[in-house]
């Protein structure tokens, strides 16, 4: 089968063997935001048309392609949900030719106060990670990214999750506030400054106050511009980790995502004394294979 | 004398009687950021040259005009500091003609963890407010703005302060993240949505998580676009107020600043059961008069 992790800014396609092995992979800068209305079938053909011509007749899509801005909206599935429920809630997408195309739904939950939470694309990564984690009765996954997801696993299913807008807050604050004047956005990562920011996050004062500290430290010469970005990153990730730990985690925290970002989260979690296990970034491909494997000929 | 509150984006000039009464006032969009290098004397002449020609020979400036990006840098004065220390730390600025021009210094302090804090311009408003507050042994001032300042007063002097980047965080997050898609930036204020955001700030989860809730509530149709801006504002101000209260305040909180913003802070403080006293926005003019009044002929 073909699996496609189709997000906001990019498209990752996998040609998958029956056992889930990735036989071939491709990446294109054809994220959902780049696709004009009605243009999804053409972009899919562009990306994997040759694989379909070669005989692959099942295509499973996950990610923002199933959002309101995507190809077809796949309604969110309520938690708790595991691979069986997710596979059962995939929806068929009209596509001309021999291949059948289905969409993986996102997941929704509510926190104790009744405030909603949604994910779309991460549920597939979670399914891929569940196999790697094994049969622990409880587990915590952390998927860093623009919107970082902390996922509570209970008995092999997603019990609930919480999203932190940390990556996007970093981008907006570092480029569109006075902090932009204090930091060199081109500087390489500075681990010491990251740790200093993460340590600051554990002190009193709140994030909005700590943010101004970046400016004040720069003004007094105590934070050089080439360290300020890493300090800000440590501050934000530190605040995120502190809030996530307050909400409760079941160590070790399972981390999966872009290598550099995962390294920062491991660093921040380590500062709180929380052990981590790092998983490879191919969780989405494995998840697509596992969800697809649950669908038999009549389901497709 | 002439007092000028010369900030980043605007210049407010006051012609002041000996008793501090504002005889005449002007405002110009000639903030520090609009002034080319070496252009400060010309802009000052443009703004108040006729008052100088009419015989005013003392000009006292406060605000970002005394920063590194301003006319001349006036070093920060360390707390604790009251009107006497601030007047004593004003510095002379070279200016051709009959008028003598002096700059009010900013204030600096450090929190318990040693992280620096700075203000520039607000110290003058604080001096103006001290007269209105009277002789309470302890008081808390809150000056909402792009960077909101919470000031601890002890025995008539600034004992310390903390800055919250709330206003600027609101601007960056509402315009430069995915939240921009969920909110109508032109919508009028919605008090109910503000209160809802402020109430959310008192729940667990942390600000970075609560921010994503704005998006999730919008996606599920539980937060209309014309309420989302007020909700976000309530969320941010609520987090600020919660952190400030945790750091400790001496009620009532004295509020001074732009009317609409002060109303929001009063609302948020009220939700925490903290009484407020609202002061008029002319504190800077009064402060300039009081600081200027401490300087005698030889000081100038």
Short mmCIF file of N, CA and C in Angstrom, two decimals, chain A residues 8 33 64 68-69 76 110-111 113-118 147 149 161-166 168-169 171-173 176-179 181 200 203-213 215-222 231 235-237 239-240 243-244 246-247, chain B residues 8 33 64 68-69 76 110-111 113-119 147 149 161-166 168-169 171-173 176-179 181 200 203-213 215-220 222 231 235-237 239-240 243-244 246-247:
data_model
loop_
_atom_site.label_atom_id
_atom_site.label_comp_id
_atom_site.label_asym_id
_atom_site.label_seq_id
_atom_site.Cartn_x
_atom_site.Cartn_y
_atom_site.Cartn_z
N UNK A 8 0.63 20.41 6.81
CA UNK A 8 0.41 21.79 6.40
C UNK A 8 1.46 22.25 5.40
N UNK A 33 -1.28 23.74 2.46
CA UNK A 33 -1.40 25.18 2.18
C UNK A 33 -1.00 25.54 0.75
N UNK A 64 -3.14 17.00 7.93
CA UNK A 64 -4.02 18.15 7.69
C UNK A 64 -4.80 18.02 6.39
N UNK A 68 -10.49 20.85 7.49
CA UNK A 68 -11.39 21.71 6.72
C UNK A 68 -10.65 22.36 5.54
N UNK A 69 -9.36 22.63 5.72
CA UNK A 69 -8.57 23.25 4.65
C UNK A 69 -8.01 22.20 3.68
N UNK A 76 -13.29 14.46 13.61
CA UNK A 76 -12.44 13.99 14.71
C UNK A 76 -13.11 12.82 15.41
N UNK A 110 -11.33 16.22 25.65
CA UNK A 110 -11.57 17.42 26.46
C UNK A 110 -10.80 17.29 27.76
N UNK A 111 -10.32 18.41 28.29
CA UNK A 111 -9.62 18.32 29.56
C UNK A 111 -10.63 18.38 30.71
N UNK A 113 -11.57 20.59 32.57
CA UNK A 113 -12.43 21.78 32.57
C UNK A 113 -13.38 21.80 31.38
N UNK A 114 -13.31 20.76 30.53
CA UNK A 114 -14.22 20.70 29.40
C UNK A 114 -13.71 21.42 28.16
N UNK A 115 -12.49 21.93 28.21
CA UNK A 115 -11.95 22.63 27.03
C UNK A 115 -11.48 21.59 26.01
N UNK A 116 -11.85 21.78 24.74
CA UNK A 116 -11.53 20.77 23.74
C UNK A 116 -10.06 20.75 23.35
N UNK A 117 -9.65 19.63 22.81
CA UNK A 117 -8.29 19.39 22.30
C UNK A 117 -8.45 18.62 21.00
N UNK A 118 -7.61 18.93 20.04
CA UNK A 118 -7.66 18.20 18.77
C UNK A 118 -6.25 17.86 18.29
N UNK A 147 3.21 22.61 17.16
CA UNK A 147 2.27 22.41 18.27
C UNK A 147 2.61 21.08 18.90
N UNK A 149 2.51 17.86 21.15
CA UNK A 149 1.45 17.04 21.74
C UNK A 149 2.01 16.15 22.85
N UNK A 161 -4.97 13.83 25.62
CA UNK A 161 -3.73 14.52 25.22
C UNK A 161 -3.88 16.01 25.43
N UNK A 162 -2.75 16.69 25.40
CA UNK A 162 -2.73 18.15 25.56
C UNK A 162 -1.73 18.73 24.57
N UNK A 163 -2.11 19.86 23.99
CA UNK A 163 -1.26 20.53 23.01
C UNK A 163 -0.65 21.79 23.60
N UNK A 164 0.61 22.03 23.28
CA UNK A 164 1.31 23.24 23.72
C UNK A 164 1.79 23.98 22.47
N UNK A 165 1.48 25.27 22.39
CA UNK A 165 1.80 26.03 21.18
C UNK A 165 3.24 26.58 21.22
N UNK A 166 4.13 25.81 21.81
CA UNK A 166 5.47 26.28 22.12
C UNK A 166 6.28 26.67 20.88
N UNK A 168 5.33 27.48 17.85
CA UNK A 168 4.81 28.66 17.16
C UNK A 168 4.98 29.92 18.01
N UNK A 169 4.84 29.77 19.32
CA UNK A 169 5.06 30.92 20.20
C UNK A 169 6.52 31.38 20.09
N UNK A 171 8.48 31.11 17.48
CA UNK A 171 8.66 31.80 16.20
C UNK A 171 8.08 33.21 16.25
N UNK A 172 6.88 33.35 16.80
CA UNK A 172 6.22 34.66 16.82
C UNK A 172 6.94 35.62 17.76
N UNK A 173 7.33 35.15 18.94
CA UNK A 173 7.96 36.03 19.93
C UNK A 173 9.37 36.42 19.51
N UNK A 176 8.68 38.77 16.12
CA UNK A 176 7.71 39.86 16.05
C UNK A 176 7.52 40.61 17.36
N UNK A 177 8.53 40.57 18.23
CA UNK A 177 8.47 41.40 19.44
C UNK A 177 9.84 42.07 19.59
N UNK A 178 9.97 42.85 20.65
CA UNK A 178 11.24 43.54 20.91
C UNK A 178 12.37 42.53 21.13
N UNK A 179 12.04 41.28 21.44
CA UNK A 179 13.08 40.26 21.64
C UNK A 179 13.89 40.05 20.37
N UNK A 181 15.28 42.17 18.67
CA UNK A 181 16.47 43.03 18.71
C UNK A 181 17.56 42.47 19.60
N UNK A 200 15.41 28.96 34.37
CA UNK A 200 14.60 30.15 34.68
C UNK A 200 13.11 29.78 34.71
N UNK A 203 11.62 28.93 37.97
CA UNK A 203 11.50 29.95 39.00
C UNK A 203 10.13 30.62 38.94
N UNK A 204 9.81 31.35 39.99
CA UNK A 204 8.54 32.08 40.03
C UNK A 204 8.51 33.21 39.01
N UNK A 205 7.32 33.73 38.75
CA UNK A 205 7.19 34.93 37.94
C UNK A 205 6.30 34.75 36.73
N UNK A 206 6.19 33.53 36.24
CA UNK A 206 5.31 33.31 35.08
C UNK A 206 6.02 33.60 33.77
N UNK A 207 5.51 32.98 32.72
CA UNK A 207 6.15 33.09 31.41
C UNK A 207 6.20 34.52 30.89
N UNK A 208 5.12 35.28 31.04
CA UNK A 208 5.07 36.63 30.47
C UNK A 208 6.11 37.54 31.11
N UNK A 209 6.41 37.28 32.38
CA UNK A 209 7.47 38.03 33.06
C UNK A 209 8.85 37.50 32.63
N UNK A 210 8.99 36.21 32.58
CA UNK A 210 10.28 35.64 32.18
C UNK A 210 10.68 36.08 30.77
N UNK A 211 9.69 36.27 29.91
CA UNK A 211 9.99 36.72 28.54
C UNK A 211 10.68 38.08 28.56
N UNK A 212 10.18 38.98 29.39
CA UNK A 212 10.82 40.30 29.43
C UNK A 212 12.25 40.20 29.94
N UNK A 213 12.50 39.19 30.76
CA UNK A 213 13.85 38.98 31.27
C UNK A 213 14.87 38.77 30.15
N UNK A 215 14.92 40.33 27.36
CA UNK A 215 15.27 41.69 26.96
C UNK A 215 16.17 42.37 28.00
N UNK A 216 15.77 42.23 29.28
CA UNK A 216 16.53 42.89 30.34
C UNK A 216 17.94 42.32 30.45
N UNK A 217 18.07 41.01 30.33
CA UNK A 217 19.41 40.39 30.38
C UNK A 217 20.26 40.86 29.20
N UNK A 218 19.63 41.06 28.05
CA UNK A 218 20.37 41.54 26.89
C UNK A 218 20.82 42.98 27.11
N UNK A 219 19.92 43.80 27.66
CA UNK A 219 20.25 45.22 27.87
C UNK A 219 21.40 45.40 28.85
N UNK A 220 21.46 44.52 29.86
CA UNK A 220 22.52 44.65 30.86
C UNK A 220 23.77 43.87 30.45
N UNK A 221 23.76 43.31 29.24
CA UNK A 221 24.95 42.63 28.75
C UNK A 221 25.14 41.24 29.34
N UNK A 222 24.09 40.70 29.99
CA UNK A 222 24.24 39.39 30.64
C UNK A 222 23.78 38.23 29.75
N UNK A 231 18.36 30.61 24.82
CA UNK A 231 17.79 30.91 26.15
C UNK A 231 16.27 30.96 26.05
N UNK A 235 13.54 28.62 27.83
CA UNK A 235 12.49 29.21 28.66
C UNK A 235 11.12 28.65 28.28
N UNK A 236 10.82 28.65 26.99
CA UNK A 236 9.51 28.20 26.53
C UNK A 236 9.34 26.69 26.73
N UNK A 237 10.33 25.92 26.30
CA UNK A 237 10.22 24.46 26.47
C UNK A 237 10.20 24.11 27.96
N UNK A 239 8.90 25.95 30.36
CA UNK A 239 7.54 26.21 30.85
C UNK A 239 6.59 25.11 30.39
N UNK A 240 6.76 24.65 29.17
CA UNK A 240 5.90 23.58 28.67
C UNK A 240 6.08 22.30 29.50
N UNK A 243 4.57 22.50 32.95
CA UNK A 243 3.11 22.37 32.94
C UNK A 243 2.71 20.92 32.67
N UNK A 244 3.41 20.27 31.76
CA UNK A 244 3.09 18.88 31.43
C UNK A 244 3.33 17.97 32.63
N UNK A 246 3.23 18.88 35.75
CA UNK A 246 2.20 19.19 36.74
C UNK A 246 0.91 18.43 36.41
N UNK A 247 0.64 18.29 35.10
CA UNK A 247 -0.56 17.57 34.68
C UNK A 247 -0.40 16.06 34.89
N UNK B 8 8.71 55.35 22.65
CA UNK B 8 9.11 54.67 21.42
C UNK B 8 8.29 55.15 20.23
N UNK B 33 11.62 56.01 17.67
CA UNK B 33 11.91 55.19 16.48
C UNK B 33 11.79 55.99 15.18
N UNK B 64 11.95 56.63 26.51
CA UNK B 64 12.95 55.95 25.69
C UNK B 64 13.94 56.91 25.04
N UNK B 68 19.53 53.73 24.77
CA UNK B 68 20.62 53.60 23.79
C UNK B 68 20.16 54.05 22.40
N UNK B 69 18.89 53.82 22.10
CA UNK B 69 18.35 54.22 20.79
C UNK B 69 17.89 55.68 20.79
N UNK B 76 20.70 53.58 33.98
CA UNK B 76 19.64 53.18 34.90
C UNK B 76 20.08 53.44 36.34
N UNK B 110 16.75 43.91 40.52
CA UNK B 110 16.94 42.47 40.26
C UNK B 110 15.94 41.70 41.10
N UNK B 111 15.47 40.59 40.57
CA UNK B 111 14.56 39.78 41.37
C UNK B 111 15.35 38.85 42.28
N UNK B 113 16.11 35.90 42.10
CA UNK B 113 17.03 35.00 41.40
C UNK B 113 18.18 35.77 40.75
N UNK B 114 18.18 37.10 40.91
CA UNK B 114 19.27 37.89 40.34
C UNK B 114 19.05 38.33 38.91
N UNK B 115 17.88 38.03 38.36
CA UNK B 115 17.60 38.42 36.97
C UNK B 115 17.24 39.91 36.94
N UNK B 116 17.85 40.66 36.01
CA UNK B 116 17.64 42.11 36.00
C UNK B 116 16.26 42.51 35.50
N UNK B 117 15.86 43.70 35.87
CA UNK B 117 14.62 44.34 35.44
C UNK B 117 14.94 45.80 35.15
N UNK B 118 14.32 46.33 34.12
CA UNK B 118 14.55 47.74 33.80
C UNK B 118 13.22 48.42 33.47
N UNK B 119 13.16 49.71 33.72
CA UNK B 119 12.05 50.53 33.24
C UNK B 119 12.60 51.88 32.79
N UNK B 147 4.50 46.70 27.61
CA UNK B 147 5.21 45.96 28.66
C UNK B 147 4.65 46.45 29.98
N UNK B 149 4.10 47.07 33.83
CA UNK B 149 4.98 47.13 34.99
C UNK B 149 4.17 47.00 36.28
N UNK B 161 10.34 46.08 41.07
CA UNK B 161 9.26 45.98 40.08
C UNK B 161 9.47 44.78 39.20
N UNK B 162 8.42 44.42 38.47
CA UNK B 162 8.49 43.29 37.54
C UNK B 162 7.73 43.68 36.27
N UNK B 163 8.28 43.28 35.14
CA UNK B 163 7.68 43.60 33.85
C UNK B 163 7.07 42.35 33.23
N UNK B 164 5.92 42.50 32.62
CA UNK B 164 5.24 41.40 31.92
C UNK B 164 5.05 41.83 30.47
N UNK B 165 5.46 40.96 29.55
CA UNK B 165 5.43 41.32 28.13
C UNK B 165 4.06 41.05 27.51
N UNK B 166 3.02 41.21 28.28
CA UNK B 166 1.68 40.77 27.91
C UNK B 166 1.14 41.45 26.65
N UNK B 168 2.67 42.98 24.20
CA UNK B 168 3.40 42.62 22.99
C UNK B 168 3.18 41.14 22.63
N UNK B 169 3.06 40.29 23.63
CA UNK B 169 2.77 38.88 23.36
C UNK B 169 1.40 38.76 22.70
N UNK B 171 -0.08 40.96 20.79
CA UNK B 171 0.03 41.43 19.40
C UNK B 171 0.70 40.37 18.53
N UNK B 172 1.80 39.79 19.01
CA UNK B 172 2.54 38.81 18.20
C UNK B 172 1.73 37.53 18.01
N UNK B 173 1.11 37.05 19.08
CA UNK B 173 0.38 35.77 19.00
C UNK B 173 -0.90 35.91 18.18
N UNK B 176 0.56 36.67 14.34
CA UNK B 176 1.61 35.89 13.68
C UNK B 176 1.62 34.41 14.06
N UNK B 177 0.47 33.89 14.50
CA UNK B 177 0.38 32.44 14.72
C UNK B 177 -0.94 31.97 14.11
N UNK B 178 -1.20 30.68 14.23
CA UNK B 178 -2.44 30.12 13.69
C UNK B 178 -3.67 30.75 14.36
N UNK B 179 -3.48 31.36 15.53
CA UNK B 179 -4.62 32.00 16.20
C UNK B 179 -5.21 33.12 15.35
N UNK B 181 -6.11 32.99 12.44
CA UNK B 181 -7.21 32.46 11.64
C UNK B 181 -8.49 32.29 12.45
N UNK B 200 -10.06 30.89 32.47
CA UNK B 200 -9.22 29.79 31.97
C UNK B 200 -7.80 29.91 32.52
N UNK B 203 -6.99 28.04 35.60
CA UNK B 203 -6.98 26.58 35.59
C UNK B 203 -5.56 26.06 35.31
N UNK B 204 -5.39 24.74 35.53
CA UNK B 204 -4.09 24.14 35.27
C UNK B 204 -3.78 24.09 33.78
N UNK B 205 -2.54 23.80 33.46
CA UNK B 205 -2.19 23.55 32.06
C UNK B 205 -1.11 24.47 31.53
N UNK B 206 -1.00 25.68 32.10
CA UNK B 206 0.05 26.59 31.64
C UNK B 206 -0.39 27.38 30.42
N UNK B 207 0.24 28.53 30.25
CA UNK B 207 -0.14 29.44 29.18
C UNK B 207 0.01 28.83 27.78
N UNK B 208 1.11 28.10 27.55
CA UNK B 208 1.37 27.57 26.20
C UNK B 208 0.30 26.56 25.79
N UNK B 209 -0.23 25.85 26.77
CA UNK B 209 -1.34 24.93 26.51
C UNK B 209 -2.65 25.72 26.34
N UNK B 210 -2.89 26.66 27.21
CA UNK B 210 -4.13 27.44 27.12
C UNK B 210 -4.23 28.18 25.79
N UNK B 211 -3.09 28.59 25.24
CA UNK B 211 -3.10 29.28 23.94
C UNK B 211 -3.68 28.38 22.86
N UNK B 212 -3.26 27.12 22.87
CA UNK B 212 -3.79 26.22 21.83
C UNK B 212 -5.30 26.04 21.99
N UNK B 213 -5.78 26.16 23.23
CA UNK B 213 -7.21 26.05 23.47
C UNK B 213 -8.02 27.07 22.68
N UNK B 215 -7.45 28.00 19.68
CA UNK B 215 -7.62 27.37 18.38
C UNK B 215 -8.63 26.22 18.44
N UNK B 216 -8.49 25.38 19.45
CA UNK B 216 -9.37 24.21 19.56
C UNK B 216 -10.82 24.64 19.78
N UNK B 217 -11.03 25.63 20.64
CA UNK B 217 -12.39 26.14 20.87
C UNK B 217 -12.97 26.71 19.58
N UNK B 218 -12.14 27.36 18.78
CA UNK B 218 -12.62 27.92 17.52
C UNK B 218 -12.98 26.80 16.55
N UNK B 219 -12.14 25.76 16.49
CA UNK B 219 -12.38 24.64 15.56
C UNK B 219 -13.68 23.91 15.90
N UNK B 220 -13.99 23.81 17.18
CA UNK B 220 -15.19 23.08 17.58
C UNK B 220 -16.41 24.00 17.64
N UNK B 222 -16.89 26.56 19.55
CA UNK B 222 -17.25 27.02 20.90
C UNK B 222 -16.74 28.42 21.20
N UNK B 231 -11.12 36.81 24.34
CA UNK B 231 -10.77 35.61 25.12
C UNK B 231 -9.25 35.53 25.28
N UNK B 235 -7.08 35.67 28.64
CA UNK B 235 -6.16 34.58 28.97
C UNK B 235 -4.79 35.14 29.36
N UNK B 236 -4.26 36.05 28.54
CA UNK B 236 -2.92 36.59 28.79
C UNK B 236 -2.91 37.48 30.03
N UNK B 237 -3.86 38.39 30.13
CA UNK B 237 -3.90 39.28 31.30
C UNK B 237 -4.18 38.45 32.55
N UNK B 239 -3.20 35.34 33.09
CA UNK B 239 -1.92 34.72 33.49
C UNK B 239 -0.99 35.74 34.13
N UNK B 240 -0.97 36.94 33.60
CA UNK B 240 -0.12 37.98 34.20
C UNK B 240 -0.55 38.27 35.63
N UNK B 243 0.31 35.55 38.09
CA UNK B 243 1.74 35.53 38.44
C UNK B 243 2.08 36.70 39.36
N UNK B 244 1.50 37.87 39.08
CA UNK B 244 1.78 39.04 39.92
C UNK B 244 1.25 38.83 41.34
N UNK B 246 0.87 35.95 42.80
CA UNK B 246 1.72 34.95 43.45
C UNK B 246 3.00 35.60 43.99
N UNK B 247 3.47 36.63 43.25
CA UNK B 247 4.67 37.34 43.71
C UNK B 247 4.36 38.24 44.90
#
